[in-house]
Amino acid sequence: MKRYIFISLFFAVIYGCGTQAPPPSEHPDVPPTFRGTVGSYCELFPDNPVRVQAYSLVLGLSGTGSSECPPTIKSYLVKQLRSLRDRGYLPNIYRQLTAEQIIASSSTAVVEVIGTVPARAPKGERLNVEVTVLEGTQTTSLQGGWLMPTDLRQVVGRYTGRPLARQPTARAAGPIFINPLPLSLVTGQKADPRRGIVLGGGQSTADRTIRLSLLRPDFRIAQQIQNRLNSRFEEPEGPKVAEATREYVNLRIPPSYRNRYNHFVSLVWALFLQNSPGFLDNKLSELQILAGQPGQDYETISLAWEAIGRPALGNLELLYREEGLGEVSFYAARTALNLGDPQAINVLITMAQDENHPSQLPAIQVLSENSSNVRSRSTLRKLIHDKNHQIRLWAYQGLRKTGDPSIRSVALSRDFGLEVVDSSGEKIIYIWAALDPRIIIFGEDLRCRQNIFFESQDEAVLINADADDRLLTITRRLAGGNEYMSLRSSFVVEDMIQTMARPWKSILDERPRAGGLNFSEIVGILYELCEKKVIPARFELHRVGGGPNPLAREGGKGKGE
């Protein structure tokens, strides 16, 4: 059984059987071992992400906005601005202006906002949204801007902009991130400053419907699916997981799976309808034989094990304790851990520390996801010093969730963070361009070299220090372009980042003269300093999750994809 066959027919989106009426009650091409599962009787509907769109306003620009706005969009934005003012959501500098004056200001820009809500996403799912200057306006840059609170609705087609629903599907707000890196390493071409991303600034407003549509309407089978799902997944204090009609079964995500909703749907798909001990024993024997054959889809097999539940633990223990099984042992141990076997963590720890094991990285990922376990956390503290930077990153993610003292957080602004990781080996600056954007420094006391003269490509920031200077000077061009201001910092990169990010104040009267540099500005400076070897560290981009890629380059992807 090859993975692509099974995924296309069993777990992945099923785009239609194309069968003649009457349709079969089960998919005919499901492998024999997996017949009688929920997925063999149903199609998953809907299984496509939803595109959402809105027109909105970016605030806080330094004279790079414009007043142009089509009348229909202007009428809508005026209503939104008045509502935001009434609710106290507008920044102070705009509260004394009328809605029309705000739109006409060069510190604002009319934009189109586009996002994608994942299939099956529950309420509160965070997402990136793309923000683009409206065509025909004279806005030159969104750098430093902030998207005002915006309701996004599902639309018809890609360009019509006609909403399908009166209620918003998602809401978005937050600072604009503009890719500061060259799109092409050959030409040095930069990203369009009229287009940016709000990293993690979107949020779905309601649970998306998850529906199992029976291939052949049959209330008896639908009722059987409903009862089996409620028996297997219903939780105390939680709602019923499944409700059936003759044609379909509606699903609700149990509370414990809300952060793993795709995994829950996969388990539903893999669940056998029959639940008698004899039937399950036979299926476990079949699965064990299948797992022992080379080239099998172990991911699918492990889902079937986990869907069976705790009755599978005996078989799983035999597999994960047997030496020489490689990937099979990993999948058996991971599944056993998911089912509550406390001994399985020891096997995964051994794999995670064995650089020759074929499942070392997946095992480390499982430890990272289970970092609340004391033994798992102890292993991650060792792996944070590994020479493999991917291993260090997985260890960091796990330890960060537990507030481990090896990771020190530095308060910068409400828009992004700075974290310093106590990690030996190669110094690395990671840019986390995803939900909760942040700069991560691997290695304490990372310092700039002496004798610096650096000017950013846009000539807005100058960093310099002579060979015998004890501090470096950071000079910034203020809004308007004719006035400059300087601050001092130590050569420690952490201190330099903090200095650039905090509000810039006058030395004479301590009055704020300008806000701190934003995330994309600081990322661009760090990239250039690493490229020029001013900072002796490796520069890495890390992006996770869906939505538009804020760090995409010509001919390649950002690191960490």
Coordinates of C-alpha atoms in Angstrom, one line a residue:
M1 CA 0.0 0.0 0.0
K2 CA 1.6 3.2 -1.1
R3 CA 1.0 6.5 0.8
Y4 CA -0.2 8.5 -2.1
I5 CA -2.9 5.9 -2.9
F6 CA -4.2 5.8 0.6
I7 CA -4.0 9.5 1.2
S8 CA -5.9 10.3 -2.0
L9 CA -8.6 7.9 -1.1
F10 CA -8.7 7.9 2.6
F11 CA -7.4 10.8 4.5
A12 CA -7.0 13.7 2.1
V13 CA -9.6 15.8 0.5
I14 CA -11.9 13.6 -1.6
Y15 CA -12.9 15.7 -4.7
G16 CA -15.6 13.4 -5.9
C17 CA -15.9 9.7 -6.7
G18 CA -17.3 10.1 -10.2
T19 CA -19.3 6.9 -9.8
Q20 CA -22.6 6.1 -11.5
A21 CA -25.8 6.1 -9.5
P22 CA -26.5 4.5 -7.2
P23 CA -23.2 5.3 -5.4
P24 CA -21.5 2.6 -3.3
S25 CA -21.8 2.7 0.4
E26 CA -18.0 2.4 0.8
H27 CA -15.1 3.7 -1.3
P28 CA -14.2 0.7 -3.4
D29 CA -10.5 1.3 -3.4
V30 CA -9.9 1.5 0.3
P31 CA -7.3 -1.2 1.3
P32 CA -8.9 -4.2 3.0
T33 CA -7.3 -3.5 6.4
F34 CA -9.0 -0.1 6.5
R35 CA -12.5 -1.1 5.3
G36 CA -15.2 -0.4 7.9
T37 CA -13.7 2.9 9.0
V38 CA -15.6 6.2 9.1
G39 CA -13.5 7.4 6.2
S40 CA -14.5 4.5 4.0
Y41 CA -18.2 5.5 4.2
C42 CA -17.9 9.3 3.9
E43 CA -16.5 12.4 2.2
L44 CA -15.3 15.3 4.2
F45 CA -17.2 18.6 3.4
P46 CA -16.2 21.3 3.1
D47 CA -12.4 20.8 3.0
N48 CA -11.2 24.0 1.3
P49 CA -9.9 27.1 3.0
V50 CA -12.0 30.2 2.9
R51 CA -10.7 33.4 1.3
V52 CA -11.8 36.5 3.2
Q53 CA -11.4 40.1 2.2
A54 CA -12.1 43.7 3.3
Y55 CA -11.2 47.3 2.5
S56 CA -9.6 49.1 5.4
L57 CA -7.2 51.8 6.5
V58 CA -3.6 51.7 7.6
L59 CA -2.8 54.3 10.2
G60 CA 0.4 55.8 11.6
L61 CA 2.4 56.4 8.4
S62 CA 5.2 58.9 8.2
G63 CA 3.8 61.0 5.3
T64 CA 3.8 58.1 2.8
G65 CA 0.0 57.7 2.7
S66 CA -2.5 59.5 0.4
S67 CA -6.0 60.9 0.4
E68 CA -7.4 59.0 -2.6
C69 CA -10.4 56.8 -1.9
P70 CA -13.2 55.5 -4.1
P71 CA -16.6 56.9 -2.9
T72 CA -18.2 53.6 -2.1
I73 CA -15.2 52.5 -0.1
K74 CA -14.9 55.9 1.6
S75 CA -18.5 55.7 2.7
Y76 CA -17.8 52.3 4.3
L77 CA -14.6 53.5 6.0
V78 CA -16.3 56.6 7.4
K79 CA -18.8 54.3 9.2
Q80 CA -16.0 52.1 10.5
L81 CA -13.9 55.0 11.8
R82 CA -16.9 56.5 13.6
S83 CA -17.6 53.1 15.2
L84 CA -13.9 52.7 16.3
R85 CA -13.9 56.2 17.8
D86 CA -17.0 55.6 19.8
R87 CA -15.5 52.4 21.2
G88 CA -12.2 54.1 22.0
Y89 CA -10.1 52.1 19.5
L90 CA -8.5 55.0 17.6
P91 CA -5.0 56.2 18.5
N92 CA -4.9 59.5 20.3
I93 CA -3.5 61.5 17.3
Y94 CA -6.7 60.7 15.4
R95 CA -9.4 61.2 18.0
Q96 CA -9.8 65.0 17.4
L97 CA -10.1 64.5 13.6
T98 CA -13.3 63.7 11.7
A99 CA -13.4 60.4 9.8
E100 CA -13.1 62.3 6.5
Q101 CA -10.0 64.1 7.8
I102 CA -8.4 60.8 8.9
I103 CA -8.9 59.3 5.4
A104 CA -7.5 62.4 3.7
S105 CA -4.4 62.4 5.9
S106 CA -1.0 61.5 4.4
S107 CA -0.5 59.4 7.6
T108 CA -3.1 56.9 6.4
A109 CA -3.6 54.7 3.4
V110 CA -6.6 52.9 2.0
V111 CA -5.8 49.2 1.6
E112 CA -7.3 45.9 0.5
V113 CA -6.9 43.2 3.2
I114 CA -7.0 39.5 2.2
G115 CA -6.7 36.4 4.5
T116 CA -7.3 32.7 4.4
V117 CA -9.2 30.8 7.1
P118 CA -8.0 27.2 7.1
A119 CA -10.5 24.4 6.5
R120 CA -12.0 23.1 9.8
A121 CA -10.5 26.0 11.8
P122 CA -12.2 26.6 15.2
K123 CA -13.1 30.0 16.5
G124 CA -10.1 32.0 17.5
E125 CA -7.7 30.4 15.0
R126 CA -5.0 33.0 14.3
L127 CA -3.8 33.8 10.8
N128 CA -1.6 36.1 8.8
V129 CA -3.4 38.6 6.5
E130 CA -2.0 40.4 3.5
V131 CA -2.4 44.2 3.2
T132 CA -2.0 45.9 -0.2
V133 CA -2.3 49.6 -1.2
L134 CA -5.4 50.2 -3.3
E135 CA -4.6 50.6 -7.0
G136 CA -4.8 54.2 -8.3
T137 CA -3.7 55.8 -5.0
Q138 CA -0.4 57.7 -4.5
T139 CA 0.6 55.9 -1.3
T140 CA 4.3 55.0 -1.6
S141 CA 4.9 52.8 1.5
L142 CA 3.1 51.1 4.4
Q143 CA 6.3 50.9 6.4
G144 CA 5.6 51.7 10.1
G145 CA 1.9 51.5 9.6
W146 CA -0.8 49.8 11.7
L147 CA -3.9 48.1 10.2
M148 CA -7.0 49.4 12.1
P149 CA -9.5 46.8 13.4
T150 CA -11.1 45.2 10.3
D151 CA -13.9 42.8 9.7
L152 CA -13.2 40.3 6.9
R153 CA -15.9 38.4 5.1
Q154 CA -16.0 35.5 2.7
V155 CA -16.2 36.7 -0.9
V156 CA -17.3 35.4 -4.3
G157 CA -14.4 34.8 -6.7
R158 CA -10.9 36.3 -6.4
Y159 CA -11.5 39.8 -7.6
T160 CA -15.2 40.6 -7.2
G161 CA -15.0 41.5 -3.5
R162 CA -18.7 40.7 -3.2
P163 CA -19.3 39.4 0.4
L164 CA -21.1 36.1 0.8
A165 CA -22.0 36.6 4.4
R166 CA -23.3 39.5 6.5
Q167 CA -21.3 38.4 9.6
P168 CA -17.5 38.5 9.5
T169 CA -15.6 35.3 9.1
A170 CA -12.5 36.8 10.6
R171 CA -11.2 40.0 12.2
A172 CA -7.7 41.5 11.8
A173 CA -5.6 44.4 13.2
G174 CA -2.0 45.1 13.9
P175 CA 1.4 46.3 12.7
I176 CA 2.4 45.9 9.1
F177 CA 5.5 43.8 8.4
I178 CA 7.2 44.5 5.1
N179 CA 9.9 42.1 3.9
P180 CA 13.2 44.0 4.3
L181 CA 15.3 41.3 2.6
P182 CA 16.2 41.3 -1.1
L183 CA 13.8 39.3 -3.2
S184 CA 16.7 38.3 -5.4
L185 CA 20.1 37.7 -4.1
V186 CA 21.4 38.4 -7.6
T187 CA 19.8 41.7 -8.4
G188 CA 19.2 42.9 -4.9
Q189 CA 15.6 43.8 -5.8
K190 CA 13.6 44.8 -2.7
A191 CA 10.0 43.9 -1.9
D192 CA 7.3 46.4 -2.8
P193 CA 6.8 48.6 0.3
R194 CA 3.1 49.1 -0.7
R195 CA 2.5 45.5 0.3
G196 CA 2.9 43.9 3.7
I197 CA 1.7 41.3 6.1
V198 CA 0.1 41.5 9.6
L199 CA 1.8 38.5 11.3
G200 CA -0.8 36.6 13.3
G201 CA -3.1 39.6 13.3
G202 CA -6.1 37.8 12.0
Q203 CA -8.5 35.7 14.0
S204 CA -11.4 33.5 12.9
T205 CA -14.7 34.5 14.5
A206 CA -16.6 31.2 14.5
D207 CA -16.1 27.5 14.3
R208 CA -16.1 26.3 10.8
T209 CA -18.6 23.5 10.0
I210 CA -17.1 20.0 9.7
R211 CA -19.4 17.6 8.0
L212 CA -19.1 14.0 7.0
S213 CA -21.2 13.4 3.9
L214 CA -22.2 9.8 3.4
L215 CA -21.5 8.3 -0.1
R216 CA -25.0 6.8 0.0
P217 CA -27.6 8.3 2.3
D218 CA -28.3 5.7 5.0
F219 CA -29.7 6.7 8.4
R220 CA -28.6 3.4 10.0
I221 CA -24.9 4.0 9.0
A222 CA -25.1 7.7 9.9
Q223 CA -26.5 6.8 13.3
Q224 CA -23.8 4.2 13.8
I225 CA -21.1 6.7 13.0
Q226 CA -22.7 9.2 15.4
N227 CA -22.8 6.8 18.3
R228 CA -19.2 5.5 17.6
L229 CA -17.8 9.0 17.5
N230 CA -19.6 10.1 20.7
S231 CA -18.5 7.0 22.5
R232 CA -14.8 7.4 21.5
F233 CA -14.3 11.2 21.7
E234 CA -17.0 12.8 23.9
E235 CA -15.5 14.5 26.9
P236 CA -17.0 15.3 30.4
E237 CA -18.5 18.8 30.4
G238 CA -18.1 18.9 26.6
P239 CA -20.8 18.9 23.8
K240 CA -21.7 15.9 21.8
V241 CA -19.0 15.3 19.1
A242 CA -21.4 14.1 16.4
E243 CA -25.0 14.6 15.3
A244 CA -26.4 12.6 12.4
T245 CA -29.0 12.9 9.7
R246 CA -29.7 10.5 6.9
E247 CA -27.2 12.1 4.6
Y248 CA -24.4 13.5 6.8
V249 CA -22.9 13.7 10.3
N250 CA -21.9 17.1 11.7
L251 CA -18.8 17.2 13.9
R252 CA -17.8 19.4 16.8
I253 CA -14.1 19.5 17.9
P254 CA -13.7 18.3 21.5
P255 CA -12.1 20.8 23.8
S256 CA -8.9 18.8 24.2
Y257 CA -8.4 18.8 20.4
R258 CA -9.0 22.4 19.6
N259 CA -5.3 23.1 19.1
R260 CA -5.0 19.9 17.1
Y261 CA -8.2 19.9 15.1
N262 CA -6.7 18.4 11.9
H263 CA -5.4 15.5 14.0
F264 CA -8.8 15.0 15.4
V265 CA -10.4 14.8 11.9
S266 CA -7.7 12.3 10.9
L267 CA -8.6 10.1 13.9
V268 CA -12.3 10.3 13.0
W269 CA -11.5 9.2 9.5
A270 CA -9.4 6.3 10.8
L271 CA -12.0 5.1 13.4
F272 CA -13.5 1.6 12.8
L273 CA -17.2 1.5 13.3
Q274 CA -17.2 -2.0 14.9
N275 CA -15.9 -1.9 18.5
S276 CA -16.2 -5.5 19.6
P277 CA -13.0 -6.9 21.3
G278 CA -12.7 -9.7 18.8
F279 CA -12.9 -7.4 15.8
L280 CA -10.4 -5.0 17.3
D281 CA -8.0 -7.8 18.1
N282 CA -8.1 -9.0 14.5
K283 CA -7.5 -5.4 13.2
L284 CA -4.6 -4.9 15.6
S285 CA -3.0 -8.2 14.2
E286 CA -3.6 -7.0 10.7
L287 CA -2.0 -3.6 11.4
Q288 CA 1.0 -5.2 13.1
I289 CA 1.6 -7.4 10.1
L290 CA 1.2 -4.3 7.8
A291 CA 3.6 -2.3 9.9
G292 CA 6.3 -5.0 9.5
Q293 CA 6.3 -4.7 5.8
P294 CA 8.8 -2.3 4.2
G295 CA 7.6 0.9 2.5
Q296 CA 4.2 1.2 4.3
D297 CA 2.4 4.4 5.2
Y298 CA 3.3 4.4 8.9
E299 CA 1.5 7.7 9.5
T300 CA -1.8 6.1 8.4
I301 CA -1.2 2.9 10.4
S302 CA -0.4 5.0 13.5
L303 CA -3.7 6.9 13.1
A304 CA -5.6 3.6 13.0
W305 CA -3.8 2.5 16.2
E306 CA -4.6 5.7 18.0
A307 CA -8.2 5.7 16.8
I308 CA -8.6 2.2 18.3
G309 CA -7.5 3.6 21.6
R310 CA -6.0 2.0 24.7
P311 CA -6.8 -1.6 23.6
A312 CA -3.9 -1.0 21.1
L313 CA -1.3 -0.4 23.9
G314 CA -0.2 -4.0 24.3
N315 CA 0.7 -4.3 20.6
L316 CA 2.3 -0.9 20.5
E317 CA 4.6 -1.8 23.5
L318 CA 5.8 -4.9 21.7
L319 CA 6.7 -2.8 18.6
Y320 CA 8.4 0.1 20.3
R321 CA 10.5 -2.2 22.6
E322 CA 11.8 -4.4 19.8
E323 CA 15.2 -3.3 18.5
G324 CA 16.0 -2.7 14.8
L325 CA 12.5 -1.6 13.7
G326 CA 13.5 2.0 13.0
E327 CA 10.6 4.1 11.9
V328 CA 8.1 1.5 13.1
S329 CA 9.3 1.8 16.7
F330 CA 9.0 5.6 16.5
Y331 CA 5.4 5.5 15.3
A332 CA 4.5 2.9 17.8
A333 CA 6.1 4.9 20.7
R334 CA 4.5 8.2 19.6
T335 CA 1.1 6.6 19.4
A336 CA 1.5 4.9 22.7
L337 CA 2.5 8.3 24.3
N338 CA -0.6 9.9 22.8
L339 CA -2.7 7.1 24.4
G340 CA -1.2 7.7 27.8
D341 CA 1.6 5.2 28.1
P342 CA 4.2 6.9 30.3
Q343 CA 7.0 4.4 29.4
A344 CA 6.9 5.4 25.7
I345 CA 8.7 8.7 26.4
N346 CA 11.9 6.8 27.4
V347 CA 12.1 5.2 23.9
L348 CA 11.5 8.5 22.2
I349 CA 14.3 10.1 24.3
T350 CA 16.7 7.4 23.2
M351 CA 15.8 8.0 19.6
A352 CA 16.1 11.8 20.0
Q353 CA 19.7 11.5 21.2
D354 CA 20.8 9.0 18.5
E355 CA 22.0 11.0 15.5
N356 CA 21.9 7.8 13.4
H357 CA 18.3 6.9 14.1
P358 CA 16.1 7.5 11.0
S359 CA 13.4 9.2 13.2
Q360 CA 15.7 11.4 15.4
L361 CA 14.1 14.7 14.3
P362 CA 10.5 13.5 14.5
A363 CA 11.3 12.1 18.0
I364 CA 12.6 15.5 19.1
Q365 CA 9.5 17.1 17.7
V366 CA 7.4 14.8 19.9
L367 CA 9.5 15.7 22.9
S368 CA 9.1 19.4 22.1
E369 CA 5.3 18.9 21.9
N370 CA 5.4 17.1 25.3
S371 CA 7.8 19.4 27.1
S372 CA 5.6 19.5 30.2
N373 CA 7.0 16.0 30.9
V374 CA 10.1 16.3 33.2
R375 CA 12.1 13.7 31.3
S376 CA 11.3 15.3 28.0
R377 CA 12.3 18.7 29.3
S378 CA 15.6 17.4 30.7
T379 CA 16.5 16.0 27.3
L380 CA 15.6 19.2 25.5
R381 CA 17.9 21.1 27.7
K382 CA 20.8 18.9 26.4
L383 CA 19.6 19.2 22.8
I384 CA 19.5 23.0 22.9
H385 CA 23.4 22.8 22.6
D386 CA 23.4 20.4 19.6
K387 CA 25.4 21.3 16.5
N388 CA 22.4 20.8 14.3
H389 CA 20.5 24.1 14.2
Q390 CA 17.2 22.3 13.4
I391 CA 17.5 20.3 16.6
R392 CA 18.3 23.4 18.6
L393 CA 15.2 25.1 17.2
W394 CA 12.9 22.2 18.2
A395 CA 14.4 22.1 21.6
Y396 CA 13.9 25.9 21.9
Q397 CA 10.2 25.6 21.0
G398 CA 9.6 23.0 23.6
L399 CA 11.5 24.7 26.4
R400 CA 9.8 28.1 25.6
K401 CA 6.4 26.6 26.3
T402 CA 7.4 25.7 29.8
G403 CA 9.1 29.1 30.6
D404 CA 12.5 27.3 31.0
P405 CA 15.2 29.5 32.4
S406 CA 17.5 28.7 29.5
I407 CA 15.4 31.1 27.5
R408 CA 15.4 34.8 28.6
S409 CA 12.7 37.1 27.3
V410 CA 13.3 40.8 26.8
A411 CA 10.4 43.2 26.7
L412 CA 10.6 45.3 23.5
S413 CA 7.2 46.4 22.3
R414 CA 3.6 45.1 22.0
D415 CA 4.4 44.2 18.4
F416 CA 7.3 41.8 18.6
G417 CA 9.7 40.3 21.1
L418 CA 13.3 39.4 21.7
E419 CA 14.5 36.2 23.3
V420 CA 18.1 35.1 24.2
V421 CA 18.8 31.4 24.3
D422 CA 21.6 29.9 26.5
S423 CA 23.0 27.7 23.8
S424 CA 26.6 26.8 23.0
G425 CA 27.9 26.3 19.5
E426 CA 27.4 28.5 16.5
K427 CA 25.8 31.8 17.1
I428 CA 22.5 32.2 15.3
I429 CA 20.0 35.0 14.9
Y430 CA 16.5 33.6 14.1
I431 CA 13.8 35.8 12.8
W432 CA 10.4 34.2 13.7
A433 CA 8.2 35.6 11.0
A434 CA 5.0 33.9 12.1
L435 CA 2.5 34.2 14.9
D436 CA 4.0 36.0 17.9
P437 CA 6.8 37.5 15.8
R438 CA 10.2 37.8 17.5
I439 CA 13.9 37.9 17.2
I440 CA 15.7 34.9 18.8
I441 CA 19.4 35.0 19.6
F442 CA 21.1 31.6 20.1
G443 CA 24.1 32.2 22.3
E444 CA 24.7 34.6 25.2
D445 CA 26.8 37.7 24.8
L446 CA 26.7 38.0 21.0
R447 CA 28.7 41.1 20.2
C448 CA 29.2 43.4 17.2
R449 CA 32.8 43.7 16.1
Q450 CA 34.8 46.9 16.8
N451 CA 35.5 49.6 14.2
I452 CA 32.0 49.8 12.6
F453 CA 30.6 52.0 9.9
F454 CA 27.3 50.8 8.7
E455 CA 24.5 52.6 6.8
S456 CA 21.2 50.9 6.0
Q457 CA 20.2 50.7 2.4
D458 CA 17.5 53.3 2.8
E459 CA 20.0 55.6 4.5
A460 CA 17.7 56.0 7.5
V461 CA 19.9 54.4 10.1
L462 CA 23.7 54.8 10.6
I463 CA 25.7 52.7 13.1
N464 CA 29.3 53.5 13.8
A465 CA 32.1 53.1 16.3
D466 CA 35.9 53.6 16.1
A467 CA 38.3 50.9 17.1
D468 CA 38.8 52.3 20.6
D469 CA 35.2 53.3 21.3
R470 CA 33.5 51.6 24.3
L471 CA 30.0 52.3 22.9
L472 CA 28.6 52.4 19.4
T473 CA 26.4 55.2 18.1
I474 CA 23.1 54.6 16.4
T475 CA 21.9 57.6 14.3
R476 CA 18.4 57.7 12.9
R477 CA 16.7 60.0 10.4
L478 CA 13.4 61.2 11.8
A479 CA 10.1 61.6 9.9
G480 CA 10.4 64.4 7.4
G481 CA 13.9 63.4 6.3
N482 CA 15.8 66.6 7.5
E483 CA 16.4 65.8 11.1
Y484 CA 18.5 63.2 12.8
M485 CA 18.8 61.8 16.3
S486 CA 21.5 59.6 17.9
L487 CA 21.5 57.1 20.8
R488 CA 24.3 55.1 22.3
S489 CA 24.5 51.3 22.9
S490 CA 27.0 48.7 24.0
F491 CA 28.4 46.3 21.4
V492 CA 26.2 43.5 22.7
V493 CA 23.6 42.7 20.0
E494 CA 20.8 42.3 22.5
D495 CA 21.5 45.8 23.8
M496 CA 21.6 47.2 20.3
I497 CA 18.2 45.7 19.4
Q498 CA 16.7 47.1 22.6
T499 CA 18.1 50.5 21.9
M500 CA 16.7 50.6 18.4
A501 CA 13.2 49.3 19.5
R502 CA 12.5 51.6 22.4
P503 CA 11.1 55.1 21.8
W504 CA 13.7 57.7 20.9
K505 CA 13.7 60.6 23.4
S506 CA 15.4 64.0 23.4
I507 CA 18.5 64.1 25.6
L508 CA 17.5 67.6 26.8
D509 CA 13.9 67.2 28.0
E510 CA 13.3 63.4 27.8
R511 CA 10.4 64.0 25.5
P512 CA 9.7 61.2 22.9
R513 CA 10.8 62.3 19.5
A514 CA 10.0 59.1 17.6
G515 CA 8.7 55.6 18.2
G516 CA 11.1 52.7 18.2
L517 CA 12.1 51.0 15.0
N518 CA 9.6 48.4 14.0
F519 CA 10.1 44.7 13.5
S520 CA 10.7 44.7 9.7
E521 CA 13.2 47.7 10.0
I522 CA 15.2 45.9 12.7
V523 CA 15.1 42.6 10.8
G524 CA 16.5 44.4 7.8
I525 CA 19.3 46.0 9.8
L526 CA 20.3 42.6 11.4
Y527 CA 20.3 40.9 8.1
E528 CA 22.7 43.5 6.6
L529 CA 24.9 43.4 9.7
C530 CA 25.2 39.7 9.5
E531 CA 25.9 39.8 5.8
K532 CA 28.7 42.3 6.3
K533 CA 30.1 40.2 9.2
V534 CA 29.6 43.1 11.6
I535 CA 27.6 40.6 13.7
P536 CA 29.5 37.3 13.7
A537 CA 26.4 35.1 13.5
R538 CA 24.4 33.0 11.1
F539 CA 21.1 34.7 10.0
E540 CA 18.1 32.5 9.7
L541 CA 14.5 33.1 8.7
H542 CA 11.8 30.9 10.3
R543 CA 8.2 30.8 9.1
V544 CA 5.5 28.5 10.2
G545 CA 1.8 28.2 9.5
G546 CA -0.3 29.1 6.5
G547 CA -1.1 32.3 4.7
P548 CA 1.1 34.5 2.7
N549 CA 4.9 34.2 3.1
P550 CA 6.3 37.5 4.3
L551 CA 9.9 36.4 3.6
A552 CA 9.6 34.6 0.2
R553 CA 12.5 35.1 -2.1
E554 CA 13.1 34.6 -5.8
G555 CA 14.2 31.0 -6.4
G556 CA 13.7 29.8 -2.9
K557 CA 11.9 29.9 0.4
G558 CA 12.7 31.4 3.7
K559 CA 14.6 29.1 6.1
G560 CA 12.5 26.9 8.2
E561 CA 9.8 26.2 5.7

